[in-house]
XYZ file of C-alpha atoms in Angstrom:
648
model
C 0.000 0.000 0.000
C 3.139 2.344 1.209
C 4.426 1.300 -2.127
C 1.376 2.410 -4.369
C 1.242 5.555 -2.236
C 4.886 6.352 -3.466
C 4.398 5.691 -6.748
C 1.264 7.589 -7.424
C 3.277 10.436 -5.555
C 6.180 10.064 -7.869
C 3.937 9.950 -11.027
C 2.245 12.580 -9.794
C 5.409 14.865 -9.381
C 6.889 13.905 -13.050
C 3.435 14.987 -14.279
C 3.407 18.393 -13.093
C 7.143 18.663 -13.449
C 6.458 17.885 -16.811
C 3.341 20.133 -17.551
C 5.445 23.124 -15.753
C 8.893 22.350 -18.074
C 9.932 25.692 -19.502
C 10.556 26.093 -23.480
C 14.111 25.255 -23.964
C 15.339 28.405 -24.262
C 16.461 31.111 -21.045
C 13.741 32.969 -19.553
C 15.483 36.735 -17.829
C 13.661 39.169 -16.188
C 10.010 38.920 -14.945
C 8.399 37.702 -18.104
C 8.950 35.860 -20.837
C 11.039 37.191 -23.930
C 10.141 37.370 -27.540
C 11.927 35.257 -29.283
C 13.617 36.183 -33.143
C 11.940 34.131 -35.982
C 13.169 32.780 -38.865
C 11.626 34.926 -41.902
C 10.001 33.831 -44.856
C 8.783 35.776 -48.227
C 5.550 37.678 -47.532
C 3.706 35.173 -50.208
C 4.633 32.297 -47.732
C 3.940 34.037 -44.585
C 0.328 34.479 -46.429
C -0.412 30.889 -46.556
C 0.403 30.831 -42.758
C -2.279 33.091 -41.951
C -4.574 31.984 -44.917
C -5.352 28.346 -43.203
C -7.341 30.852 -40.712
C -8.719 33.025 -43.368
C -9.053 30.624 -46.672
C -10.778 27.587 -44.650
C -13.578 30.092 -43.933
C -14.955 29.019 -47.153
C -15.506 25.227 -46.297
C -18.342 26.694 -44.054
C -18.816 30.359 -45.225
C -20.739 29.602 -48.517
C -23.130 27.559 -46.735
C -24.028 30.069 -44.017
C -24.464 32.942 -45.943
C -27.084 30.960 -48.113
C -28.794 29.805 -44.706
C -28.554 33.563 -43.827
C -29.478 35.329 -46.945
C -31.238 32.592 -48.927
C -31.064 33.849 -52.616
C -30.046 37.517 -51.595
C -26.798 35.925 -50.500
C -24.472 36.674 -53.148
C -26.060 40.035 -52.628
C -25.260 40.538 -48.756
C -22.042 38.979 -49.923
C -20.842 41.672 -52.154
C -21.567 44.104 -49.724
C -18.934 42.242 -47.102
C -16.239 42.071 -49.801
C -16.663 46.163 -50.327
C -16.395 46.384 -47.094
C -13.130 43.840 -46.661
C -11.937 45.698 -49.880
C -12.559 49.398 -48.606
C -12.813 48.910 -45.113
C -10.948 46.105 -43.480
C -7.856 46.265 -45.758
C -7.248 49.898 -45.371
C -7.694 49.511 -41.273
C -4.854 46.880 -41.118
C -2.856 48.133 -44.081
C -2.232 51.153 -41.253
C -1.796 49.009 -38.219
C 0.492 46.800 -39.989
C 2.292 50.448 -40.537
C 1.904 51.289 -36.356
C 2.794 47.867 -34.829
C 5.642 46.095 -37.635
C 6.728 43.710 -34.595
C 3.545 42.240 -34.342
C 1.562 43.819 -31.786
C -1.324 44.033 -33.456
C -4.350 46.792 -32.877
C -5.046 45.884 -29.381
C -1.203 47.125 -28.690
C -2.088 50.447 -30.522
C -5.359 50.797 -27.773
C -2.735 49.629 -25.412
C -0.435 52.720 -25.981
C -3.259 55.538 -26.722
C -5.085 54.904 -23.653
C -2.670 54.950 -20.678
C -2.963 53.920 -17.213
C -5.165 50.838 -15.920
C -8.070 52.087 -18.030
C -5.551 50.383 -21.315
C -4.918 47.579 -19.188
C -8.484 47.198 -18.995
C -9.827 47.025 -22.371
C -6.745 45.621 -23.405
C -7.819 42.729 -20.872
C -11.417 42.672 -22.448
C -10.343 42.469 -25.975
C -7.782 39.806 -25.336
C -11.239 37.912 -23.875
C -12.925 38.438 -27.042
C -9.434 37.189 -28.857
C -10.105 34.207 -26.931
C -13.416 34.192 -28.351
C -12.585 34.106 -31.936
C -9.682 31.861 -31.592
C -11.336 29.426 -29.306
C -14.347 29.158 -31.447
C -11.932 28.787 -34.604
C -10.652 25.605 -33.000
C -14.200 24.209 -32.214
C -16.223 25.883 -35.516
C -13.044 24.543 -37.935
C -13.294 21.159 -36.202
C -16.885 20.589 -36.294
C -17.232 21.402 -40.150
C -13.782 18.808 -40.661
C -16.094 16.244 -39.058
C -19.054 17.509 -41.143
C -17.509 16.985 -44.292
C -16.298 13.393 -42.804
C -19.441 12.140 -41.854
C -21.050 13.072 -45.112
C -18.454 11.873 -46.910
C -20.433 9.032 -49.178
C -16.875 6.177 -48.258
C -18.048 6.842 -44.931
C -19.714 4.221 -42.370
C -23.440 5.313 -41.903
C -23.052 4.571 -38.235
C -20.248 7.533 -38.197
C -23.150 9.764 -38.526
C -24.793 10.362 -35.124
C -20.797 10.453 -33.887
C -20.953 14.614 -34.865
C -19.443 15.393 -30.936
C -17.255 12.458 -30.731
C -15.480 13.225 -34.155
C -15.286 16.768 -33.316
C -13.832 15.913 -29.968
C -11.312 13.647 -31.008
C -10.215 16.271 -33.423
C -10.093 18.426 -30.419
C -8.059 16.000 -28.780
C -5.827 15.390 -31.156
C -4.820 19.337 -32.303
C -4.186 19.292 -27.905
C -1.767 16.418 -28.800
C 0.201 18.396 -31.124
C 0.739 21.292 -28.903
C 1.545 18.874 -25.740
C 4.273 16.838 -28.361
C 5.605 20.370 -29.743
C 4.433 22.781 -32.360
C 7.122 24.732 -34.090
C 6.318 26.992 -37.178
C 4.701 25.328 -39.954
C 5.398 27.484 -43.191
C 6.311 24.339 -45.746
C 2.524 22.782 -44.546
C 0.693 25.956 -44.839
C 2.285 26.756 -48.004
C 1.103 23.181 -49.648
C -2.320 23.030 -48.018
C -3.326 26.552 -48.783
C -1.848 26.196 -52.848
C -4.110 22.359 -53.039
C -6.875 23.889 -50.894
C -7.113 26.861 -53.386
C -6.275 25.218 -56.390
C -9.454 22.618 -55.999
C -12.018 25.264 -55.216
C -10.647 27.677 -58.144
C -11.359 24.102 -60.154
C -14.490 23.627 -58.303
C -15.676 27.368 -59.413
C -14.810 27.215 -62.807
C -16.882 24.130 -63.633
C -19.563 25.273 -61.453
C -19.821 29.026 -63.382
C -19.863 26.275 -66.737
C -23.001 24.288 -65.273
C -24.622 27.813 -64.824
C -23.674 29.497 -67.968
C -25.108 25.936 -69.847
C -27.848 25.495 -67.548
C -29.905 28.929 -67.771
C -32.657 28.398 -65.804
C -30.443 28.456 -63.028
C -30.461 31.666 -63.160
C -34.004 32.626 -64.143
C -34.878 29.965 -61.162
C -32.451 32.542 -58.656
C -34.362 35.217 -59.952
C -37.654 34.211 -59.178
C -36.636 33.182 -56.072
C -34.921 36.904 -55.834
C -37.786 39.215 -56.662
C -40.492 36.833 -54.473
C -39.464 38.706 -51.441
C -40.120 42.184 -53.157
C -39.749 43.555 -56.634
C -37.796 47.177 -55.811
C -34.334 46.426 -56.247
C -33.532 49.564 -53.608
C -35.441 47.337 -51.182
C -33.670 44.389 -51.723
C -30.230 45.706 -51.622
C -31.871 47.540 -47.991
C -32.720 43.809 -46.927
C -29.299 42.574 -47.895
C -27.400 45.410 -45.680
C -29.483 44.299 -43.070
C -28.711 40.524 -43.860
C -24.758 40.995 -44.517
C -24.011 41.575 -40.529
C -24.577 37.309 -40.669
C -22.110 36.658 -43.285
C -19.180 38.341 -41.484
C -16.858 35.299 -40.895
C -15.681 35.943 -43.987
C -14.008 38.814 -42.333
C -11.725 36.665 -40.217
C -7.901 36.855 -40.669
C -6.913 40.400 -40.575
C -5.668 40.703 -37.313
C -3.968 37.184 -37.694
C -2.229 39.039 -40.750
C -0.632 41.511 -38.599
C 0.433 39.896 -35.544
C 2.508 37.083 -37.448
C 4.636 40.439 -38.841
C 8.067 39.033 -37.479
C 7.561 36.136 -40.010
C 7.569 38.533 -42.967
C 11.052 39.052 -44.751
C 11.899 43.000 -45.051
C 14.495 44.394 -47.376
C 18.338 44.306 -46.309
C 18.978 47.761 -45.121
C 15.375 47.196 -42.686
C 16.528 47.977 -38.830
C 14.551 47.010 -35.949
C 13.029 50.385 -35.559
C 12.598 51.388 -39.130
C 11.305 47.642 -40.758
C 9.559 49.927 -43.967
C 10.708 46.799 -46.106
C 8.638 44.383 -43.598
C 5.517 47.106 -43.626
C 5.761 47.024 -47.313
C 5.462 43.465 -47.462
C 3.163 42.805 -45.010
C 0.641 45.116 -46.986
C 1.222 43.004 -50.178
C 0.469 39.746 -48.109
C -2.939 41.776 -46.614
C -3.560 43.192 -49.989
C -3.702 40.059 -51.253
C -5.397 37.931 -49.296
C -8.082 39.880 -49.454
C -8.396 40.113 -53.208
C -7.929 36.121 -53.999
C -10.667 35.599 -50.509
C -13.104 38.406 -52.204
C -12.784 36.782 -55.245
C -14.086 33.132 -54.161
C -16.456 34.836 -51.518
C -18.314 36.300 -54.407
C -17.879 33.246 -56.809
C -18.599 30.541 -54.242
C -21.484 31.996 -52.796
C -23.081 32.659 -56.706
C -22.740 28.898 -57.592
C -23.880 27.687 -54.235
C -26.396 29.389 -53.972
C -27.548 29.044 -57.748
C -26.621 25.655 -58.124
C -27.749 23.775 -54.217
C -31.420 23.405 -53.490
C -32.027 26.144 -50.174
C -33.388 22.451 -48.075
C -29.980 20.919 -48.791
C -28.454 24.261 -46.365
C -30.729 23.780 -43.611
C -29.217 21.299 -40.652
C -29.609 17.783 -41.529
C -29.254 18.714 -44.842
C -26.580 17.481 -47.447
C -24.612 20.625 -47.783
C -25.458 22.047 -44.218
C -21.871 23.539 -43.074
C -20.061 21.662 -46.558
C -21.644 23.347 -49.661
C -18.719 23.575 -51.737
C -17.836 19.580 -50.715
C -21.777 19.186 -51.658
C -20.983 20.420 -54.853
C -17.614 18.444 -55.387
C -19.151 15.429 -55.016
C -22.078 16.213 -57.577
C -19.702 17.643 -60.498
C -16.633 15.613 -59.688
C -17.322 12.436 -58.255
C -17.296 10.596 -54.977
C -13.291 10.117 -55.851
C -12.542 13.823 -56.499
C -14.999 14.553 -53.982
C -13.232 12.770 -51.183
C -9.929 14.416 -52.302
C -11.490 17.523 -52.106
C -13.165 16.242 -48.607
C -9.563 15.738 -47.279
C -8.238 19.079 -48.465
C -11.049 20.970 -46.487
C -10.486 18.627 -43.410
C -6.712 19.490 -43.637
C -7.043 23.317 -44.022
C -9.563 23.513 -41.592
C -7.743 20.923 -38.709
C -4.802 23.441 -39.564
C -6.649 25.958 -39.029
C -7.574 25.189 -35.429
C -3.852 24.898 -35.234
C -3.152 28.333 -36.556
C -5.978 29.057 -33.727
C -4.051 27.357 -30.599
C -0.707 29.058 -31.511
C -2.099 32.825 -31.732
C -3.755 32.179 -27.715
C -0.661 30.365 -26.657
C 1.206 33.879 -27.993
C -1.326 36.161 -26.518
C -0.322 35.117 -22.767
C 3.450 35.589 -23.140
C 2.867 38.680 -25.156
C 0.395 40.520 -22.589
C -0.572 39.125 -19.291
C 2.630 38.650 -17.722
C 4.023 41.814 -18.989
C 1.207 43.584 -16.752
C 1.926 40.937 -13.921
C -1.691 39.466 -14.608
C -0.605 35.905 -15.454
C 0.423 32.874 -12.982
C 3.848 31.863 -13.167
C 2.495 28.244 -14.559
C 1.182 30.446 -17.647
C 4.562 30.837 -18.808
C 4.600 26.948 -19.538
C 2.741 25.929 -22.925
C 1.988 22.377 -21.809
C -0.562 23.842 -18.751
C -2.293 26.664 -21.218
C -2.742 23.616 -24.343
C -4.976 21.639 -21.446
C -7.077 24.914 -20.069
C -7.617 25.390 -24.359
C -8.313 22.270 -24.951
C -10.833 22.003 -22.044
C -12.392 25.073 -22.643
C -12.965 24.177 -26.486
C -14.549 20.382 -25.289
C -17.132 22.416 -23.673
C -17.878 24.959 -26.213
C -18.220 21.911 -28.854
C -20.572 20.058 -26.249
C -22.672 23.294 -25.638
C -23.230 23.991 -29.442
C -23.180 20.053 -30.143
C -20.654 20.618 -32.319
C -22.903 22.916 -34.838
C -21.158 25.034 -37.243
C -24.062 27.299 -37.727
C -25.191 27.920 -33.967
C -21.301 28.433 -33.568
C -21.139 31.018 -36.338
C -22.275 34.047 -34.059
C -20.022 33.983 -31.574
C -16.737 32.997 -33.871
C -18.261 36.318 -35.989
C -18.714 38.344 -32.713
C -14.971 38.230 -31.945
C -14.166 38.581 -35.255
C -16.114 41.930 -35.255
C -15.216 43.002 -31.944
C -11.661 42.725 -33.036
C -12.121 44.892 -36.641
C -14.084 47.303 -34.519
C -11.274 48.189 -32.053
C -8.493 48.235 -34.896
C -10.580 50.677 -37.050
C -11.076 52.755 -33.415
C -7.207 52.964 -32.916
C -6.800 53.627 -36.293
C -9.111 56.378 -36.210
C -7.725 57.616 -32.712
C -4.113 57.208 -34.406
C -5.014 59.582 -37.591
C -6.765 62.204 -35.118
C -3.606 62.404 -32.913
C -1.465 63.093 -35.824
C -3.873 65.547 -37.176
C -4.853 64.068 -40.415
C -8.490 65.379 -40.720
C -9.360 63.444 -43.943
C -7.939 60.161 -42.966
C -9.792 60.573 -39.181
C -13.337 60.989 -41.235
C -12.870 58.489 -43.968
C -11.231 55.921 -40.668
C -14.310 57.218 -38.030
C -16.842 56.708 -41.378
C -15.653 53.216 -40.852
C -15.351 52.711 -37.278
C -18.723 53.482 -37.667
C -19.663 50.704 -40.322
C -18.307 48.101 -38.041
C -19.532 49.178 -34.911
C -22.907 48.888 -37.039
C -22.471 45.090 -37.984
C -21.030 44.257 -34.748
C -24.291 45.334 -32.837
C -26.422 44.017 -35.369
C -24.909 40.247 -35.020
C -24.919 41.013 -31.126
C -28.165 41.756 -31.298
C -29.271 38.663 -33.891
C -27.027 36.043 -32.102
C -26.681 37.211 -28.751
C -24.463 33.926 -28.252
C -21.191 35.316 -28.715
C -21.582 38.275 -26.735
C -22.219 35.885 -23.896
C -19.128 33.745 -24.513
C -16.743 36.671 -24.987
C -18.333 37.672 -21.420
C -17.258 34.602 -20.133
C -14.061 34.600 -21.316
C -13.905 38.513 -20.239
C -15.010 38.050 -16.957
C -12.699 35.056 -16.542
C -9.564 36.857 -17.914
C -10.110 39.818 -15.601
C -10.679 37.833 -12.165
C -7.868 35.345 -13.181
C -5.723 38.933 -14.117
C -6.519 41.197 -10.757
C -6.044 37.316 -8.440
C -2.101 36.854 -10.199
C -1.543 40.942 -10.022
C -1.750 40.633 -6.043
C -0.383 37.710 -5.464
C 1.842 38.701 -7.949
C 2.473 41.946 -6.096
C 5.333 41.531 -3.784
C 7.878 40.377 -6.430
C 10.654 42.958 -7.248
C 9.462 43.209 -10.488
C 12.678 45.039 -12.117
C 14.330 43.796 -15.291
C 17.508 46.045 -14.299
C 18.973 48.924 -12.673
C 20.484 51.633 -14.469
C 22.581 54.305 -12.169
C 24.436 57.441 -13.429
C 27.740 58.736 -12.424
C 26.980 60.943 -9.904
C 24.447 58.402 -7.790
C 27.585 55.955 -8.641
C 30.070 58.262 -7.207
C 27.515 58.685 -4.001
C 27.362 54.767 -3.104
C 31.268 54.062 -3.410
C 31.700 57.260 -1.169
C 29.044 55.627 1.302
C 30.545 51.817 0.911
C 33.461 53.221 3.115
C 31.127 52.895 6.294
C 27.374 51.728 7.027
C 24.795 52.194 4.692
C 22.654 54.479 5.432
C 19.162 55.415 3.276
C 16.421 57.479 4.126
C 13.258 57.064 2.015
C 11.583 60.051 1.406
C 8.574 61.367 -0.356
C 9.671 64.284 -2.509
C 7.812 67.686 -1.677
C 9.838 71.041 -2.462
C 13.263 69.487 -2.389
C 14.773 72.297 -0.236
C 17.623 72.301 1.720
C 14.946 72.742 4.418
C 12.966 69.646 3.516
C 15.848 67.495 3.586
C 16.907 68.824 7.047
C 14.328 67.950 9.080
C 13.347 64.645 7.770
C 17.353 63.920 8.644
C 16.713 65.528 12.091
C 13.301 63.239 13.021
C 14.581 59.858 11.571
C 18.560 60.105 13.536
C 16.420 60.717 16.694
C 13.599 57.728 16.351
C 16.437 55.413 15.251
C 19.225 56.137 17.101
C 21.687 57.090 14.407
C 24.721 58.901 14.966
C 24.922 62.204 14.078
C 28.756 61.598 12.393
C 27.467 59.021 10.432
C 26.539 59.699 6.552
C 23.692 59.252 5.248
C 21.773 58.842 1.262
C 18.249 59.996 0.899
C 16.175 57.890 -1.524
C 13.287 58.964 -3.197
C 10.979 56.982 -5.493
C 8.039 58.618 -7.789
C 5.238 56.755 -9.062
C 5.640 56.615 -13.098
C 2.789 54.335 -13.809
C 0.978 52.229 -11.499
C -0.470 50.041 -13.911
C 2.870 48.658 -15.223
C 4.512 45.456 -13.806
C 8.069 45.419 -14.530
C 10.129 48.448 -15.646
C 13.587 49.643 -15.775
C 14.642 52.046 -13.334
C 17.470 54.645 -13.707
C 18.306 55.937 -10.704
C 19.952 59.630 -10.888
C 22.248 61.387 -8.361
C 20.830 64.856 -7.019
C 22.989 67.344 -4.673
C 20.978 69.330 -2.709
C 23.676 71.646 -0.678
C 24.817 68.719 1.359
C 22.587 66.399 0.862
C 22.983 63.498 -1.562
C 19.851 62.115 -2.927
C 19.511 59.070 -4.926
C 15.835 59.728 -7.395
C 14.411 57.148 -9.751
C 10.920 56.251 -11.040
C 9.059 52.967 -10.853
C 6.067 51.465 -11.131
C 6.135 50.751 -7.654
C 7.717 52.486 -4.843
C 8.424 49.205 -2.155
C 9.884 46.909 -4.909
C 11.555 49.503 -6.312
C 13.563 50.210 -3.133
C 13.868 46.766 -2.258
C 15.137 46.019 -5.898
C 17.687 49.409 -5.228
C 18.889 47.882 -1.887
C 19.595 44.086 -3.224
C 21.479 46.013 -6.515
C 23.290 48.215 -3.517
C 24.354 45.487 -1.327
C 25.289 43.512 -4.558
C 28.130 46.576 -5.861
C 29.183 46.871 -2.843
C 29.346 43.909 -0.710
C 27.753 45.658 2.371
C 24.189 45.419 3.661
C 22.602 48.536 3.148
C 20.031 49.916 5.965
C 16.796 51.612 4.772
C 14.444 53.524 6.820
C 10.617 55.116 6.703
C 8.487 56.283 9.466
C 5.568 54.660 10.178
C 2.016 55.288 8.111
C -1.444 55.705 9.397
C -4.826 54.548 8.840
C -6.493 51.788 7.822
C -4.410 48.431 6.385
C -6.621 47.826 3.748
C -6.632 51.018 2.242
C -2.919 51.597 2.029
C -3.000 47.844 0.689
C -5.442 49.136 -2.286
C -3.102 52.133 -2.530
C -0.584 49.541 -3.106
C -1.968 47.327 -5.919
C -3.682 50.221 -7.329
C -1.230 53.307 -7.147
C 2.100 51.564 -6.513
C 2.470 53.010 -2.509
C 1.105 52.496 0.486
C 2.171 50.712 3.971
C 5.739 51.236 2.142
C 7.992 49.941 4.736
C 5.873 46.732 5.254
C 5.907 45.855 1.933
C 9.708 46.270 1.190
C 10.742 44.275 3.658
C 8.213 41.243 2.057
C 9.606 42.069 -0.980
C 13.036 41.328 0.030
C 11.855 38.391 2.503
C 10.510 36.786 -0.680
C 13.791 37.971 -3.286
C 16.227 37.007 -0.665
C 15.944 33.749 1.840
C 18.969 33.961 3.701
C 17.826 36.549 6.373
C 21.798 37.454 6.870
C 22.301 38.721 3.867
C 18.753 40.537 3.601
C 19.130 44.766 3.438
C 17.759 45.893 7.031
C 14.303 47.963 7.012
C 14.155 50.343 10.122
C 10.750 51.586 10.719
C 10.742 54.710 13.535
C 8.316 57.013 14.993
């Protein structure tokens, strides 16, 4: 029994030790590092970010006609004017503002300061989570669609829809648990076949249209039965479009995967204008070739498939192009094409997993909002993977009911580019560019509450995943709190020249909160803390005095400057946070000079929890109490600890 006991323990132990094992590269400072990429030609790059953005069409055809019934290559042209005049301009200027990758939510990030960024940064990364969790379990669920109605297919395979779509699940959970490095060469080759067969697939369907006319005249009955005013019916479709926009998806994808794109030679890190350049062409044109076989895929479909074959249940429900396929090619080329979607679209959910597995490293611990475990993939592939087995269980694995909230972060995310972009043109005083940008924001912000409103579904996800992100955020920022959160220390000659002077006896530093910085001020703060701590009056002393930069930072730099006052010396720096920023000075102190530095504050009053709000909030409070956690925590051995001296 002892035994067992032991080796469940020791299982257990290599389990999490294995979950927790860092990437195999060296972590410094308080969060994790980007990493350089290999770089690739900007066509390449746009096969990366196509499986996202291309495998839209294995479902996208099929919705739209569900939506839009024969208005949909209507409400269809409307979404590629605005992907053509609207989307693509947005990104073709944040690709401009953020060439490293950062995306539009960065931009927010940077225009609005203080924790009010923090905070909608923190609510758009929950609708981020939206879209790319719901691209994992929407891409999987149409993969097993077009298995299961894949005529080579068992007939008992059918009522497996969740099982499929959660071994899928499973399986893209595997990958990331195994290893998942960049996967250009497989993009590349499933995008070019993927592409290739539904360029094929459009072709011969325009020929059965252009031989078989009453197609057409058949559309247009079915057209003008809702209404004869063509005014009205284009009215209906901008009404109807706001459905259709998952064909929208891949913009932001576009931008963030910007250290993948190859610049010109004489690029530097801060000036990249060859990797802008060609990370326009690669937006530019995805656009173009996905217009192109939005507009032509949703003609044929919708010409071509009878509207009860769209409905669930039906043959082409969430597979109209494989419907299709199979009618005009075969079962053989069919089931080729079959695989190709299944590919694109498993790789998809891929493409899905690796954007939230960047999103952590790249935000949350950066603001201090993420648990040390979420610096390990291994942990953040099984919360994914969880969370998508029971967003595929509540929509039973239904492309269509899924389609409102994958559109909803889709929208969300377009909405708040064209905002920064719009914020971006007014703060550099480019009056035409704000209207044409805010004339925009506007059409967005439209189709966003419009699907909110239609398919309320998504909002209420992305609130999940919002409210989640935020409570899991403001829990790991306190607990979070009392680390010295410094990446390093910066001093300048003269504050240099001040510590080697005071190395030559104790070490001596008075915290201090700056006021007028007179000779005065300095005078009797020296007087009242020698008399409640027993210093003698021969020995020297360093004032220290830390201002607040920016509360709602996590880790900074601080430079810490040497100021004469007549005979004072005065060390000054800025921080984030006054207590780790002195403990942080008196660990760098102690390290340069080999002597344990003594710091000391006078006692606050008031109430603890308060100054403890003060703390987490505005980077102060109990100050003294706080350092000498911080160094507790930074440094075990208590005899080589700095010494906090609280009088008064």
């Amino acid at each position: 029994m002892a035994k067992s006991i032991v080796s469940t323990n020791r299982l257990g132990s290599q389990l999490i030790h294995w979950l927790l094992e860092e990437d195999r590269r060296e972590k410094k400072g308080p969060y994790r590092k980007e990493e350089p990429h290999r770089q690739h030609p900007w066509w390449q790059v746009m096969c990366l970010t196509g499986v996202d953005y291309f495998s839209t069409l294995g479902y996208q055809p099929g919705i739209a006609a569900l939506a839009a019934g024969a208005l949909s290559p209507i409400a269809t042209l409307i979404l590629v004017l605005l992907t053509l005049f609207g989307a693509l301009p947005i990104y073709r200027r944040v690709a401009a503002e953020s060439p490293h990758g950062e995306g539009s939510i960065a931009m927010l990030e940077r225009l609005l300061p203080w924790w009010q960024g923090k905070l909608l940064v923190l609510c758009l990364l929950g609708f981020v989570a939206t879209d790319f969790i719901i691209t994992i379990t929407l891409s999987a669920a149409d993969a097993t669609a077009h298995i299961i109605e894949n005529p080579l297919i068992p007939h008992w395979l059918h009522n497996q829809t969740i099982a499929i779509t959660l071994i899928l699940v499973v399986l893209l959970g595997a990958v990331f648990l195994k290893g998942f490095k960049e996967a250009i060469g497989i993009a590349v080759f499933l995008v070019g076949v993927y592409l290739l067969l539904n360029f094929i697939l459009v072709g011969l369907g325009l020929y059965q249209i252009l031989t078989h006319p009453e197609a057409i005249a058949n559309w247009q009955t079915a057209l003008f039965a809702r209404d004869s005013n063509p005014l009205i019916l284009l009215g209906i479709a901008l009404l109807i479009f706001p459905k259709l926009a998952l064909g929208l998806s891949g913009f932001e994808t576009g931008v963030t995967v910007m250290p993948l794109v190859k610049g010109s030679n004489n690029n530097t890190p801060d000036q990249p204008k060859g990797r802008i350049q060609n990370t326009r062409k690669l937006l530019t044109s995805a656009a173009l070739i996905m217009s192109f076989f939005l507009l032509t895929t949703s003609f044929i479909t919708t010409l071509l498939i009878p509207a009860g074959e769209f409905v669930s249940g039906g043959k082409a429900n969430g597979r109209a192009l494989a419907y299709l396929a199979h009618l005009y090619l075969g079962d053989g080329i069919g089931t080729i094409y079959d695989l190709s979607t299944i590919s694109i679209l498993w790789f998809a959910g891929a493409s899905a997993m690796a954007g939230l597995l960047n999103i952590v490293p790249r935000y949350l611990p950066r603001y201090g909002m993420a648990p040390n475990w979420a610096r390990a993939t291994r942990p953040l592939v099984l919360v994914y993977t969880a969370i998508a087995f029971v967003v595929t269980i509540i929509f039973r694995a239904n492309v269509e009911a899924q389609g409102g909230a994958y559109a909803t972060g889709v929208l969300v995310l377009i909405t708040s580019a064209a905002f920064a972009v719009t914020l971006s043109a007014h703060r550099h005083r480019q009056k035409r560019a704000r209207l044409v940008f805010a004339i925009i924001t506007l059409l967005f912000l439209y189709t966003t509450v419009v699907n909110i409103i239609e398919r309320p579904e998504g909002i209420r996800i992305a609130g999940f995943f919002i409210s989640a992100i935020i409570f899991t955020s403001l829990v790991s920022r306190v607990w979070r709190s009392t680390e010295l959160r410094t990446e390093r220390i910066e001093v300048d000659e003269l504050a240099s020249q001040f510590l080697a002077e005071e190395s030559q006896g104790a070490i001596r530093l008075i915290a201090n909160r700056l006021n007028t910085g007179d000779v005065l001020e300095y005078s009797l703060k020296e007087k009242e803390v020698r008399e409640d701590n027993h210093i003698p009056p021969n020995d020297p002393i360093l004032f220290l005095e830390i201002r607040v930069s920016d509360a709602s930072e996590f880790a900074d730099v601080i430079k810490v400057r040497g100021v004469q006052v007549g005979d004072y010396r005065i060390l000054r720096a800025e921080s984030a946070a006054v207590p780790n920023a002195i403990a942080a000075l008196l660990l760098y102190i102690r390290d340069q000079t080999g002597k344990i530095p003594h710091a000391y504050f006078g006692w606050v009053e008031g109430n603890p929890i308060q100054y403890l709000l003060r703390f987490i909030l505005f980077g102060e409070g109990d100050i003294a109490v706080v350092t000498r956690e911080v160094l507790r925590r930074a440094e075990k051995n208590p005899h080589k600890r700095p010494g906090v001296h609280v009088g008064g």
